[in-house]
Amino acid sequence: MDGTTFFDRATRTLFFTGKGGVGKTSLACSSAVALAARGRKVLLVSTDPASNLDEVLGVALSSQPTQVPGCAGLSALNINPEAAAQAYRDRVVGPYRGVLPEAALNSMEEQLSGACTVEIASFDEFTKLLGSPAATFEYDHVIFDTAPTGHTLRLLKLPAAWTGFMATNTTGTSCLGPLAGLQEQKALYDASLHTLSDPSQTTLVLVSRPERSALAEADRTRAELAQMGVTNQYLFLNGVFVAQDQRDPAAFALESQGQEALRSMPDALARLTRVQVPLLPFAPMGVARLRKVFTPLQQPEASAETHAQTPASDIPSLSSVIDDIEQRGHGVVMTMGKGGVGKTTIAAAIAVELAHRGHPVHLSTTDPAAHLAITIGDSVHQLTVSRIDPAEETRRYSEQIVAKAAPGLDAQGKALLEEDLRSPCTEEIAVFSAFAETVARGEKGFVVLDTAPTGHSLLLLDAAEGYHREVSRNLSDLPDTVRNLLPRLRDPKFTQVLVVTLPAATPVHEAAGLQRDLLRAGIHPFAWIINQSFSHGGFLDPLLRARGRQEEPFLQEIREQHAARMALIPWQIEAPVGPTALLTLAQGQKDYHYEELLAAQA
């Protein structure tokens, strides 16, 4: 299906969802512009904490609808999930002020600072737009940039969520708190859930790129929301690349990788009606450019220049960051960032390089063992590898919580607790012990951690410990390794946190949000690693060269606003798999295949 057919059939409500960096905001905005061009009145709403809707549309937004200049019929607003979550915290914690000690209140607030609270609070805000006809009666379409998760919808369908369960809950769980004040919202929530599950009113647009990880995330979301009754689903494939210059081996490889990912996508996802959007030679910013997203594009012309000077030219390679890490002789390196930015590959490259330099290194990951095994390939002298299994750790932790709380709960209370324990926050807490034991190994050598607890979960650990000391509630029995985890991670002489991102709007802004979260926990990132950059030049294909130019403002933003130290990794023509390729990446060389293939083409 093409975009024209989709917009001609569009339902009143559309939700755009997908993992970070796939372009859901750009496609939500361009869809809103396309519908407004058909004479419809459209309200575009963002629920993303790191929303760049203002930047894409070129207008300052607030929590009230604002007319978008240059696009008659289109208005937009930003729901501020953090402000909504703070209002929730105030409502839940308020009744206990002056009753409980300050440490206990601080612990409660931190427990309500995680992803689940933001999800529920955001849903509370946009149900006012979704479930109340009076709020949006003047619009023909309401488009939401970011959809509710299946976890949120399951919580709100449970009858126990509408009781006073939380008021008497002392189990120490961290995600149920917001539900305490939802009783009076029940009618509005019911109306919203009905609208979401009505295919004549609502369409879920799953946004993905032709990449395995993005397609896997889209399929997971498809299944989760379909189970909740959101069945009218479409797949928007963004950034589909077709090489223009067949002499360029990088262009040929990028096209081949995309086609292979599409051929191997999950069957259920492949059966969805699909709208395909090409990789653009420009950044879709501003109304004029957004109008071009769903129209035939004039491709950029080829240029004889192949090594243009860019802001990337003076950004150091990953090897310079490894040099600084090596000087300490031991300690912990953590790669952190949103899904799909390459944390596992970069962690593996750092570990292999440190081992190559003669240091004993232990690499640990929460990724499936096969993924890491494939990335590293052959065994490497001085390098050991382990895996923290989040599913197993979460299962063990959840069973302990349920067993402890079960005697005081009825069937509905137990069901609500079990659903809460399927939340993202539970996994964060559950892996603490395994992470803590691995971090302790950094006293005697290098430890590289692929993915680590978030700033929120670390603060929750700190708050829970303080709460335990202040009031005699047995929230958790913390072993010494866990008790020492936060001080070790806060020690810049022991731990170096690397924030990994891609040179594009959403990944950069999400990385900035992660950094703020870490700073709140007292952890200062050591460096930013910018992965998969096209800015280093050397490409023949005009579209790839145009992509490199698009990265320039984001590289500048990172340099000026976010990172005192940064490193840039060029896009690799082949996946960096195996010790040789990982060493090439770590040492900052250009893709070791590229020059050979380019010479062969010549």
Coordinates of C-alpha atoms in Angstrom, one line a residue:
M1 CA 0.0 0.0 0.0
D2 CA 1.2 3.5 -0.7
G3 CA 0.8 6.5 1.6
T4 CA -2.1 8.0 -0.4
T5 CA -4.3 4.9 0.0
F6 CA -3.5 4.7 3.7
F7 CA -4.4 8.4 4.3
D8 CA -7.6 8.1 2.3
R9 CA -8.7 5.3 4.7
A10 CA -7.3 6.7 7.9
T11 CA -9.3 6.2 11.1
R12 CA -9.9 9.1 13.4
T13 CA -7.2 8.0 15.9
L14 CA -3.7 6.9 15.0
F15 CA -0.9 5.7 17.3
F16 CA 2.7 5.7 16.0
T17 CA 5.0 3.4 18.0
G18 CA 8.4 1.9 17.5
K19 CA 11.9 1.6 19.2
G20 CA 14.0 4.7 19.5
G21 CA 15.6 6.0 16.3
V22 CA 13.3 4.4 13.8
G23 CA 11.7 7.7 12.8
K24 CA 8.2 7.4 14.4
T25 CA 8.1 11.2 15.2
S26 CA 9.1 12.1 11.7
L27 CA 6.4 9.8 10.2
A28 CA 3.8 10.9 12.7
C29 CA 4.5 14.5 11.7
S30 CA 4.5 13.8 8.0
S31 CA 1.3 11.8 8.3
A32 CA -0.3 14.7 10.2
V33 CA 0.8 17.1 7.4
A34 CA -0.5 14.7 4.7
L35 CA -3.9 14.5 6.3
A36 CA -4.1 18.3 6.8
A37 CA -3.3 18.7 3.1
R38 CA -6.5 16.7 2.4
G39 CA -8.5 19.4 4.2
R40 CA -8.8 17.5 7.5
K41 CA -8.4 19.1 10.9
V42 CA -5.7 17.3 12.8
L43 CA -4.3 17.3 16.3
L44 CA -0.9 15.8 16.8
V45 CA 0.1 14.8 20.3
S46 CA 3.5 13.6 21.6
T47 CA 3.8 11.6 24.8
D48 CA 7.6 11.2 24.6
P49 CA 9.6 12.5 27.6
A50 CA 12.3 13.5 25.1
S51 CA 9.9 14.8 22.5
N52 CA 11.5 16.7 19.6
L53 CA 8.1 17.5 18.0
D54 CA 8.9 21.2 18.4
E55 CA 12.1 20.7 16.4
V56 CA 10.5 18.7 13.6
L57 CA 7.5 21.0 13.2
G58 CA 9.5 24.2 13.7
V59 CA 7.2 25.7 16.3
A60 CA 7.3 26.0 20.1
L61 CA 4.7 23.8 21.7
S62 CA 3.1 23.5 25.1
S63 CA 0.5 21.3 26.7
Q64 CA -2.3 23.2 24.8
P65 CA -2.9 22.8 21.1
T66 CA -0.8 25.2 19.0
Q67 CA -1.5 25.9 15.3
V68 CA 1.5 24.8 13.2
P69 CA 2.6 27.7 10.9
G70 CA 2.5 26.9 7.2
C71 CA 0.1 24.0 7.6
A72 CA -3.6 25.0 7.8
G73 CA -5.6 22.6 9.8
L74 CA -2.8 21.1 11.9
S75 CA -2.4 21.8 15.6
A76 CA 0.1 20.0 17.9
L77 CA 0.8 19.7 21.6
N78 CA 3.3 18.0 23.9
I79 CA 2.2 16.0 26.9
N80 CA 4.9 16.3 29.5
P81 CA 5.1 12.8 31.0
E82 CA 7.6 13.9 33.6
A83 CA 5.3 16.6 34.8
A84 CA 2.4 14.2 34.7
A85 CA 4.4 11.6 36.7
Q86 CA 5.3 14.3 39.3
A87 CA 1.6 15.2 39.7
Y88 CA 1.0 11.5 40.3
R89 CA 3.7 11.3 42.9
D90 CA 2.3 14.3 44.7
R91 CA -1.2 12.8 44.8
V92 CA 0.1 9.4 46.1
V93 CA 2.7 10.7 48.6
G94 CA 0.8 13.8 49.7
P95 CA -1.4 12.1 52.3
Y96 CA 1.7 10.6 54.1
R97 CA 3.5 14.0 54.5
G98 CA 3.8 14.7 58.2
V99 CA 3.0 11.1 59.0
L100 CA 6.0 9.2 57.8
P101 CA 9.7 10.1 58.3
E102 CA 11.3 12.1 55.5
A103 CA 13.5 9.2 54.5
A104 CA 10.4 7.1 54.0
L105 CA 8.8 9.8 51.8
N106 CA 11.9 10.1 49.7
S107 CA 11.8 6.3 49.2
M108 CA 8.2 6.4 48.1
E109 CA 8.9 9.2 45.6
E110 CA 11.9 7.3 44.1
Q111 CA 9.8 4.1 43.8
L112 CA 7.4 6.2 41.8
S113 CA 10.1 7.7 39.5
G114 CA 10.4 4.8 37.1
A115 CA 9.2 3.9 33.7
C116 CA 6.0 2.4 34.9
T117 CA 4.9 5.6 36.7
V118 CA 5.6 7.6 33.6
E119 CA 3.6 5.1 31.4
I120 CA 0.6 5.3 33.7
A121 CA 0.8 9.1 34.1
S122 CA 1.1 9.6 30.4
F123 CA -1.9 7.3 29.8
D124 CA -3.8 9.4 32.3
E125 CA -3.0 12.5 30.4
F126 CA -3.9 11.3 26.9
T127 CA -7.0 9.5 28.0
K128 CA -8.4 13.0 28.5
L129 CA -7.9 13.4 24.8
L130 CA -8.8 9.9 23.8
G131 CA -11.7 9.0 26.0
S132 CA -13.5 12.4 26.3
P133 CA -15.2 13.4 23.0
A134 CA -15.6 16.9 24.2
A135 CA -11.8 17.4 24.4
T136 CA -11.2 16.8 20.7
F137 CA -14.6 17.3 19.0
E138 CA -13.3 19.9 16.6
Y139 CA -10.7 17.6 15.0
D140 CA -11.2 15.0 12.3
H141 CA -8.0 13.1 13.4
V142 CA -6.0 12.8 16.5
I143 CA -2.4 11.4 16.0
F144 CA -0.4 10.2 19.0
D145 CA 3.4 10.0 18.7
T146 CA 4.1 7.0 21.0
A147 CA 1.5 4.4 22.0
P148 CA 0.7 2.9 25.4
T149 CA 2.5 -0.3 26.2
G150 CA 0.7 -3.7 26.6
H151 CA 1.9 -3.7 30.3
T152 CA 0.0 -0.4 30.9
L153 CA -3.2 -1.7 29.2
R154 CA -3.1 -5.0 31.1
L155 CA -2.7 -3.1 34.4
L156 CA -5.7 -0.9 33.7
K157 CA -7.9 -3.9 32.7
L158 CA -7.3 -5.6 36.0
P159 CA -10.2 -5.1 38.5
A160 CA -7.8 -5.0 41.4
A161 CA -6.3 -1.8 39.9
W162 CA -9.5 0.1 40.8
T163 CA -9.4 -0.9 44.5
G164 CA -7.6 0.5 47.5
F165 CA -5.0 -2.3 47.2
M166 CA -2.0 0.0 47.2
A167 CA -3.1 1.9 50.3
T168 CA -2.4 -1.2 52.4
N169 CA 0.4 -2.7 50.3
T170 CA 3.7 -3.0 52.2
T171 CA 5.5 -5.6 49.9
G172 CA 8.1 -3.1 48.7
T173 CA 7.1 -3.3 45.0
S174 CA 7.9 -0.2 43.0
C175 CA 5.4 0.1 40.2
L176 CA 1.9 -0.1 41.7
G177 CA 1.8 3.2 43.4
P178 CA 0.2 5.3 40.7
L179 CA -2.8 3.0 40.6
A180 CA -3.9 4.2 44.1
G181 CA -5.6 7.3 42.8
L182 CA -7.2 5.9 39.7
Q183 CA -10.6 4.9 41.1
E184 CA -12.3 8.2 40.0
Q185 CA -10.7 7.9 36.5
K186 CA -12.3 4.5 35.8
A187 CA -15.1 5.7 33.5
L188 CA -12.6 7.7 31.4
Y189 CA -10.2 4.9 31.2
D190 CA -12.9 2.4 30.2
A191 CA -13.9 4.7 27.3
S192 CA -10.2 5.1 26.3
L193 CA -9.6 1.3 26.3
H194 CA -12.8 0.9 24.2
T195 CA -11.6 3.4 21.6
L196 CA -8.2 1.8 21.4
S197 CA -9.7 -1.7 20.7
D198 CA -12.2 -0.4 18.1
P199 CA -10.7 -0.9 14.6
S200 CA -13.2 1.5 13.1
Q201 CA -11.8 4.3 15.4
T202 CA -8.1 3.5 16.0
T203 CA -5.1 2.4 14.0
L204 CA -1.8 1.3 15.4
V205 CA 1.1 2.2 13.2
L206 CA 4.2 0.1 13.9
V207 CA 7.2 2.0 12.7
S208 CA 10.4 0.1 11.9
R209 CA 13.5 0.3 9.8
P210 CA 14.7 -2.6 7.7
E211 CA 16.9 -3.9 10.5
R212 CA 16.6 -7.1 12.5
S213 CA 16.4 -5.5 15.9
A214 CA 13.9 -2.9 14.9
L215 CA 11.7 -5.5 13.2
A216 CA 11.9 -7.8 16.3
E217 CA 10.8 -4.9 18.5
A218 CA 7.9 -4.1 16.2
D219 CA 6.8 -7.7 16.2
R220 CA 6.9 -7.8 20.0
T221 CA 4.8 -4.7 20.3
R222 CA 2.4 -6.0 17.6
A223 CA 1.8 -9.2 19.6
E224 CA 1.6 -7.5 23.0
L225 CA -1.0 -4.9 21.9
A226 CA -2.9 -7.3 19.7
Q227 CA -3.4 -9.4 22.9
M228 CA -4.8 -6.3 24.5
G229 CA -7.4 -5.9 21.7
V230 CA -5.6 -3.3 19.6
T231 CA -5.9 -5.3 16.3
N232 CA -6.1 -2.7 13.5
Q233 CA -2.3 -2.5 12.8
Y234 CA -0.2 -1.3 9.9
L235 CA 3.6 -1.5 9.4
F236 CA 5.5 1.6 8.2
L237 CA 8.9 0.6 7.0
N238 CA 11.1 3.7 7.2
G239 CA 14.5 4.3 5.6
V240 CA 14.4 1.6 2.9
F241 CA 17.6 2.1 1.0
V242 CA 18.2 1.4 -2.7
A243 CA 21.7 2.0 -4.0
Q244 CA 22.1 4.7 -6.7
D245 CA 25.8 4.2 -7.3
Q246 CA 26.4 0.5 -7.8
R247 CA 30.2 1.2 -7.8
D248 CA 30.0 2.0 -4.0
P249 CA 30.4 -1.3 -2.1
A250 CA 29.0 0.4 1.1
A251 CA 25.8 1.3 -0.7
F252 CA 25.5 -2.2 -2.1
A253 CA 26.1 -3.7 1.3
L254 CA 23.5 -1.4 3.0
E255 CA 20.9 -2.3 0.5
S256 CA 21.6 -6.0 0.8
Q257 CA 21.4 -5.9 4.6
G258 CA 18.0 -4.2 4.5
Q259 CA 16.6 -6.7 2.0
E260 CA 17.9 -9.6 4.0
A261 CA 16.3 -8.2 7.2
L262 CA 13.0 -7.9 5.4
R263 CA 13.1 -11.4 4.0
S264 CA 13.7 -12.8 7.5
M265 CA 11.1 -10.7 9.4
P266 CA 8.6 -12.5 11.7
D267 CA 5.7 -14.0 9.7
A268 CA 3.0 -12.3 11.6
L269 CA 4.6 -8.9 11.1
A270 CA 5.1 -9.6 7.4
R271 CA 1.4 -10.3 7.0
L272 CA 0.5 -6.7 8.1
T273 CA -0.4 -4.2 5.5
R274 CA 2.8 -2.3 4.7
V275 CA 3.6 1.3 3.8
Q276 CA 7.2 1.7 2.6
V277 CA 9.2 5.0 3.0
P278 CA 12.6 5.4 1.3
L279 CA 15.7 6.5 3.0
L280 CA 15.6 10.3 2.6
P281 CA 18.5 12.5 1.3
F282 CA 17.4 15.2 3.8
A283 CA 16.4 15.5 7.4
P284 CA 12.5 15.7 7.5
M285 CA 12.4 18.9 9.6
G286 CA 9.9 21.6 8.9
V287 CA 6.5 21.5 7.1
A288 CA 8.0 21.9 3.6
R289 CA 10.2 18.9 4.0
L290 CA 7.6 16.8 5.8
R291 CA 5.3 17.3 2.8
K292 CA 7.9 15.4 0.7
V293 CA 8.2 12.3 2.8
F294 CA 5.3 10.5 1.1
T295 CA 5.8 11.9 -2.3
P296 CA 8.2 10.8 -5.0
L297 CA 11.7 12.1 -4.3
Q298 CA 14.3 13.7 -6.5
Q299 CA 17.5 12.0 -5.5
P300 CA 20.6 14.0 -4.7
E301 CA 23.1 14.3 -7.5
A302 CA 26.4 12.6 -7.4
S303 CA 29.5 14.7 -6.6
A304 CA 33.1 14.2 -7.5
E305 CA 34.1 15.2 -3.9
T306 CA 34.5 12.1 -1.7
H307 CA 36.3 13.4 1.4
A308 CA 34.5 16.5 2.5
Q309 CA 35.6 18.2 5.8
T310 CA 32.9 17.7 8.4
P311 CA 32.4 18.3 12.1
A312 CA 33.3 14.6 12.5
S313 CA 36.8 15.2 11.2
D314 CA 38.3 16.1 14.5
I315 CA 36.3 13.7 16.7
P316 CA 38.6 11.1 18.2
S317 CA 38.2 7.4 17.5
L318 CA 37.2 4.8 20.1
S319 CA 40.9 4.0 20.6
S320 CA 41.5 7.3 22.4
V321 CA 38.8 6.5 24.9
I322 CA 40.3 3.1 25.5
D323 CA 43.7 4.7 26.0
D324 CA 42.2 6.7 28.9
I325 CA 40.5 3.7 30.4
E326 CA 43.6 1.6 30.2
Q327 CA 45.6 4.0 32.3
R328 CA 43.7 3.0 35.4
G329 CA 44.9 -0.6 35.1
H330 CA 41.6 -2.0 36.4
G331 CA 37.9 -1.1 37.0
V332 CA 34.5 -1.3 35.4
V333 CA 33.4 0.0 31.9
M334 CA 29.7 0.1 31.2
T335 CA 28.1 0.8 27.8
M336 CA 24.7 2.3 28.2
G337 CA 22.1 3.5 25.8
K338 CA 18.8 2.8 24.1
G339 CA 18.1 -0.4 22.2
G340 CA 19.6 -0.7 18.7
V341 CA 22.5 1.8 19.1
G342 CA 25.2 -0.9 19.3
K343 CA 26.0 -1.3 23.0
T344 CA 26.9 -4.9 22.7
T345 CA 29.3 -4.5 19.8
I346 CA 31.1 -1.6 21.4
A347 CA 31.4 -3.4 24.7
A348 CA 32.8 -6.4 22.9
A349 CA 35.3 -4.2 20.9
I350 CA 36.5 -2.6 24.1
A351 CA 36.9 -5.9 25.9
V352 CA 38.8 -7.5 23.0
E353 CA 41.1 -4.5 22.6
L354 CA 42.0 -4.4 26.3
A355 CA 42.7 -8.1 26.3
H356 CA 44.8 -7.6 23.1
R357 CA 46.8 -5.1 25.1
G358 CA 47.6 -7.8 27.7
H359 CA 45.0 -7.0 30.4
P360 CA 42.8 -9.6 32.0
V361 CA 39.2 -8.7 31.1
H362 CA 35.8 -10.1 32.0
L363 CA 32.9 -9.2 29.7
S364 CA 29.4 -9.6 30.9
T365 CA 26.1 -9.0 29.2
T366 CA 22.3 -9.3 29.6
D367 CA 21.9 -10.1 25.9
P368 CA 21.2 -13.7 24.8
A369 CA 24.5 -15.7 25.1
A370 CA 24.4 -16.6 21.4
H371 CA 24.4 -12.9 20.4
L372 CA 27.5 -12.1 22.3
A373 CA 29.2 -15.4 21.2
I374 CA 28.5 -14.6 17.6
T375 CA 29.9 -11.0 18.0
I376 CA 33.1 -12.2 19.6
G377 CA 33.4 -15.4 17.5
D378 CA 36.7 -17.1 18.4
S379 CA 38.1 -17.2 21.9
V380 CA 40.4 -14.4 22.9
H381 CA 43.4 -14.7 25.2
Q382 CA 42.9 -12.9 28.5
L383 CA 39.2 -12.5 27.9
T384 CA 36.4 -14.3 29.8
V385 CA 32.7 -13.9 29.1
S386 CA 29.6 -14.5 31.2
R387 CA 25.9 -13.7 30.8
I388 CA 23.4 -12.4 33.4
D389 CA 20.1 -13.9 32.4
P390 CA 17.4 -11.2 33.2
A391 CA 14.6 -13.7 32.7
E392 CA 16.0 -16.1 35.3
E393 CA 16.9 -13.4 37.7
T394 CA 13.5 -11.8 37.3
R395 CA 11.7 -15.2 37.8
R396 CA 13.6 -15.8 41.0
Y397 CA 13.0 -12.3 42.4
S398 CA 9.3 -12.4 41.5
E399 CA 8.8 -15.7 43.1
Q400 CA 10.3 -14.4 46.3
I401 CA 8.1 -11.3 46.3
V402 CA 4.9 -13.2 45.6
A403 CA 5.7 -15.8 48.3
K404 CA 6.3 -13.1 50.8
A405 CA 3.2 -11.1 50.0
A406 CA 0.8 -13.9 49.2
P407 CA -0.5 -14.6 52.7
G408 CA -1.9 -11.1 53.0
L409 CA -3.5 -10.8 49.5
D410 CA -6.8 -12.0 48.0
A411 CA -6.9 -13.4 44.4
Q412 CA -7.3 -9.9 42.8
G413 CA -4.5 -8.4 44.8
K414 CA -2.2 -11.3 43.9
A415 CA -3.1 -10.9 40.2
L416 CA -2.3 -7.2 40.3
L417 CA 1.0 -7.9 42.1
E418 CA 2.0 -10.5 39.5
E419 CA 1.2 -8.1 36.6
D420 CA 3.2 -5.4 38.3
L421 CA 6.1 -7.8 38.6
R422 CA 6.1 -8.1 34.7
S423 CA 7.0 -4.5 34.4
P424 CA 10.3 -3.1 33.2
C425 CA 11.2 -1.9 36.7
T426 CA 11.1 -5.4 38.1
E427 CA 13.9 -6.6 35.8
E428 CA 16.1 -3.7 36.8
I429 CA 15.8 -4.5 40.4
A430 CA 16.1 -8.3 39.9
V431 CA 19.5 -8.0 38.1
F432 CA 21.1 -5.9 40.9
S433 CA 22.7 -8.9 42.7
A434 CA 24.2 -10.4 39.6
F435 CA 25.5 -7.0 38.4
A436 CA 26.9 -6.3 41.9
E437 CA 28.9 -9.5 42.0
T438 CA 30.3 -8.8 38.5
V439 CA 31.2 -5.2 39.3
A440 CA 33.1 -6.4 42.4
R441 CA 35.5 -8.2 40.0
G442 CA 36.7 -4.8 38.8
E443 CA 38.9 -4.6 41.9
K444 CA 41.3 -7.1 40.3
G445 CA 41.0 -6.5 36.6
F446 CA 38.9 -4.9 33.9
V447 CA 35.2 -5.7 33.8
V448 CA 33.2 -4.6 30.7
L449 CA 29.4 -4.6 31.2
D450 CA 27.0 -4.5 28.2
T451 CA 23.9 -2.8 29.6
A452 CA 23.6 -1.9 33.2
P453 CA 20.9 -0.8 35.7
T454 CA 19.4 2.6 34.9
G455 CA 19.9 5.7 37.1
H456 CA 16.4 5.3 38.4
S457 CA 16.9 1.7 39.5
L458 CA 20.2 2.7 41.2
L459 CA 18.4 5.5 43.1
L460 CA 15.7 3.1 44.0
L461 CA 18.3 0.8 45.6
D462 CA 19.7 3.8 47.5
A463 CA 16.2 4.9 48.6
A464 CA 15.2 1.4 49.6
E465 CA 18.3 1.0 51.8
G466 CA 17.7 4.3 53.4
Y467 CA 14.1 3.5 54.0
H468 CA 15.1 0.2 55.6
R469 CA 17.4 1.9 58.0
E470 CA 14.8 4.6 58.9
V471 CA 11.8 2.4 59.4
S472 CA 11.8 -1.3 60.2
R473 CA 10.2 -2.5 57.0
N474 CA 12.0 -5.5 55.4
L475 CA 12.0 -4.2 51.8
S476 CA 15.1 -6.3 51.0
D477 CA 18.0 -8.0 52.5
L478 CA 20.9 -6.4 50.7
P479 CA 24.1 -8.4 50.4
D480 CA 27.4 -6.5 50.8
T481 CA 28.1 -6.6 47.0
V482 CA 24.8 -4.9 46.4
R483 CA 25.3 -2.4 49.3
N484 CA 28.7 -1.5 47.8
L485 CA 27.4 -1.3 44.2
L486 CA 26.3 2.3 44.1
P487 CA 29.4 3.7 45.8
R488 CA 31.5 1.8 43.3
L489 CA 29.5 3.0 40.3
R490 CA 29.7 6.6 41.6
D491 CA 33.5 6.4 41.9
P492 CA 35.0 7.9 38.7
K493 CA 38.3 6.2 39.5
F494 CA 36.7 2.8 39.4
T495 CA 33.8 3.0 36.9
Q496 CA 33.7 4.6 33.4
V497 CA 30.2 4.9 31.9
L498 CA 30.1 5.2 28.1
V499 CA 26.8 6.6 26.7
V500 CA 26.3 5.1 23.3
T501 CA 24.1 6.8 20.7
L502 CA 23.6 7.3 16.9
P503 CA 24.0 10.7 15.2
A504 CA 20.3 11.4 14.8
A505 CA 17.7 13.4 16.7
T506 CA 15.9 10.8 18.7
P507 CA 18.9 8.7 19.8
V508 CA 20.8 11.8 20.8
H509 CA 17.9 13.2 22.8
E510 CA 17.2 9.9 24.5
A511 CA 20.9 9.6 25.4
A512 CA 20.7 13.1 26.9
G513 CA 17.8 11.9 29.0
L514 CA 19.8 8.8 30.1
Q515 CA 22.6 11.1 31.1
R516 CA 20.4 13.3 33.2
D517 CA 19.1 10.1 34.9
L518 CA 22.6 9.0 35.7
L519 CA 23.6 12.4 37.0
R520 CA 20.6 12.3 39.3
A521 CA 22.0 9.1 40.7
G522 CA 25.4 10.7 41.2
I523 CA 27.1 8.9 38.2
H524 CA 29.0 11.1 35.7
P525 CA 29.4 9.5 32.3
F526 CA 33.0 9.2 31.1
A527 CA 32.4 9.7 27.4
W528 CA 29.8 9.6 24.6
I529 CA 30.3 7.1 21.8
I530 CA 28.7 8.0 18.5
N531 CA 28.1 4.8 16.5
Q532 CA 27.4 4.1 12.8
S533 CA 28.3 7.5 11.5
F534 CA 28.3 8.3 7.7
S535 CA 30.2 11.6 8.4
H536 CA 33.7 10.3 7.9
G537 CA 33.4 10.5 4.1
G538 CA 34.7 8.2 1.4
F539 CA 31.3 7.2 0.0
L540 CA 30.4 7.4 -3.7
D541 CA 26.6 7.0 -3.3
P542 CA 25.1 10.5 -3.2
L543 CA 22.4 9.5 -0.7
L544 CA 24.9 8.2 1.7
R545 CA 26.9 11.4 1.4
A546 CA 23.7 13.4 2.1
R547 CA 23.1 11.2 5.2
G548 CA 26.5 12.2 6.4
R549 CA 25.7 15.9 6.1
Q550 CA 22.5 15.4 8.1
E551 CA 24.5 14.2 11.1
E552 CA 26.4 17.5 11.4
P553 CA 24.0 19.4 13.7
F554 CA 23.7 16.4 16.1
L555 CA 27.5 16.0 16.3
Q556 CA 27.6 19.7 17.1
E557 CA 24.9 19.4 19.7
I558 CA 26.7 16.5 21.5
R559 CA 30.0 18.4 21.5
E560 CA 28.5 21.7 22.8
Q561 CA 25.7 20.5 25.2
H562 CA 26.3 16.9 26.4
A563 CA 29.8 15.5 26.3
A564 CA 33.2 16.7 27.4
R565 CA 34.7 13.6 25.8
M566 CA 33.4 11.8 22.7
A567 CA 34.4 9.3 20.1
L568 CA 33.0 8.5 16.7
I569 CA 32.7 5.1 15.0
P570 CA 32.2 5.0 11.2
W571 CA 29.4 2.9 9.7
Q572 CA 30.9 -0.5 8.9
I573 CA 30.4 -2.2 5.6
E574 CA 30.1 -5.5 7.3
A575 CA 28.9 -6.3 10.8
P576 CA 31.9 -6.1 13.2
V577 CA 31.9 -9.8 14.1
G578 CA 34.9 -11.7 15.3
P579 CA 38.2 -10.5 17.0
T580 CA 39.8 -9.0 13.9
A581 CA 36.8 -6.8 13.0
L582 CA 36.3 -5.8 16.7
L583 CA 39.9 -4.8 16.9
T584 CA 39.6 -2.8 13.8
L585 CA 36.6 -1.0 15.2
A586 CA 38.3 -0.4 18.6
Q587 CA 41.5 0.9 17.0
G588 CA 39.6 3.5 15.0
Q589 CA 40.5 2.2 11.6
K590 CA 38.2 2.6 8.6
D591 CA 36.2 -0.5 7.8
Y592 CA 38.9 -3.0 6.9
H593 CA 37.0 -4.2 3.8
Y594 CA 36.0 -0.9 2.4
E595 CA 39.2 0.3 0.7
E596 CA 39.8 -3.2 -0.7
L597 CA 36.3 -3.4 -2.2
L598 CA 36.5 0.2 -3.6
A599 CA 39.8 -0.6 -5.3
A600 CA 38.3 -3.8 -6.7
Q601 CA 35.4 -1.9 -8.1
A602 CA 37.8 0.7 -9.7

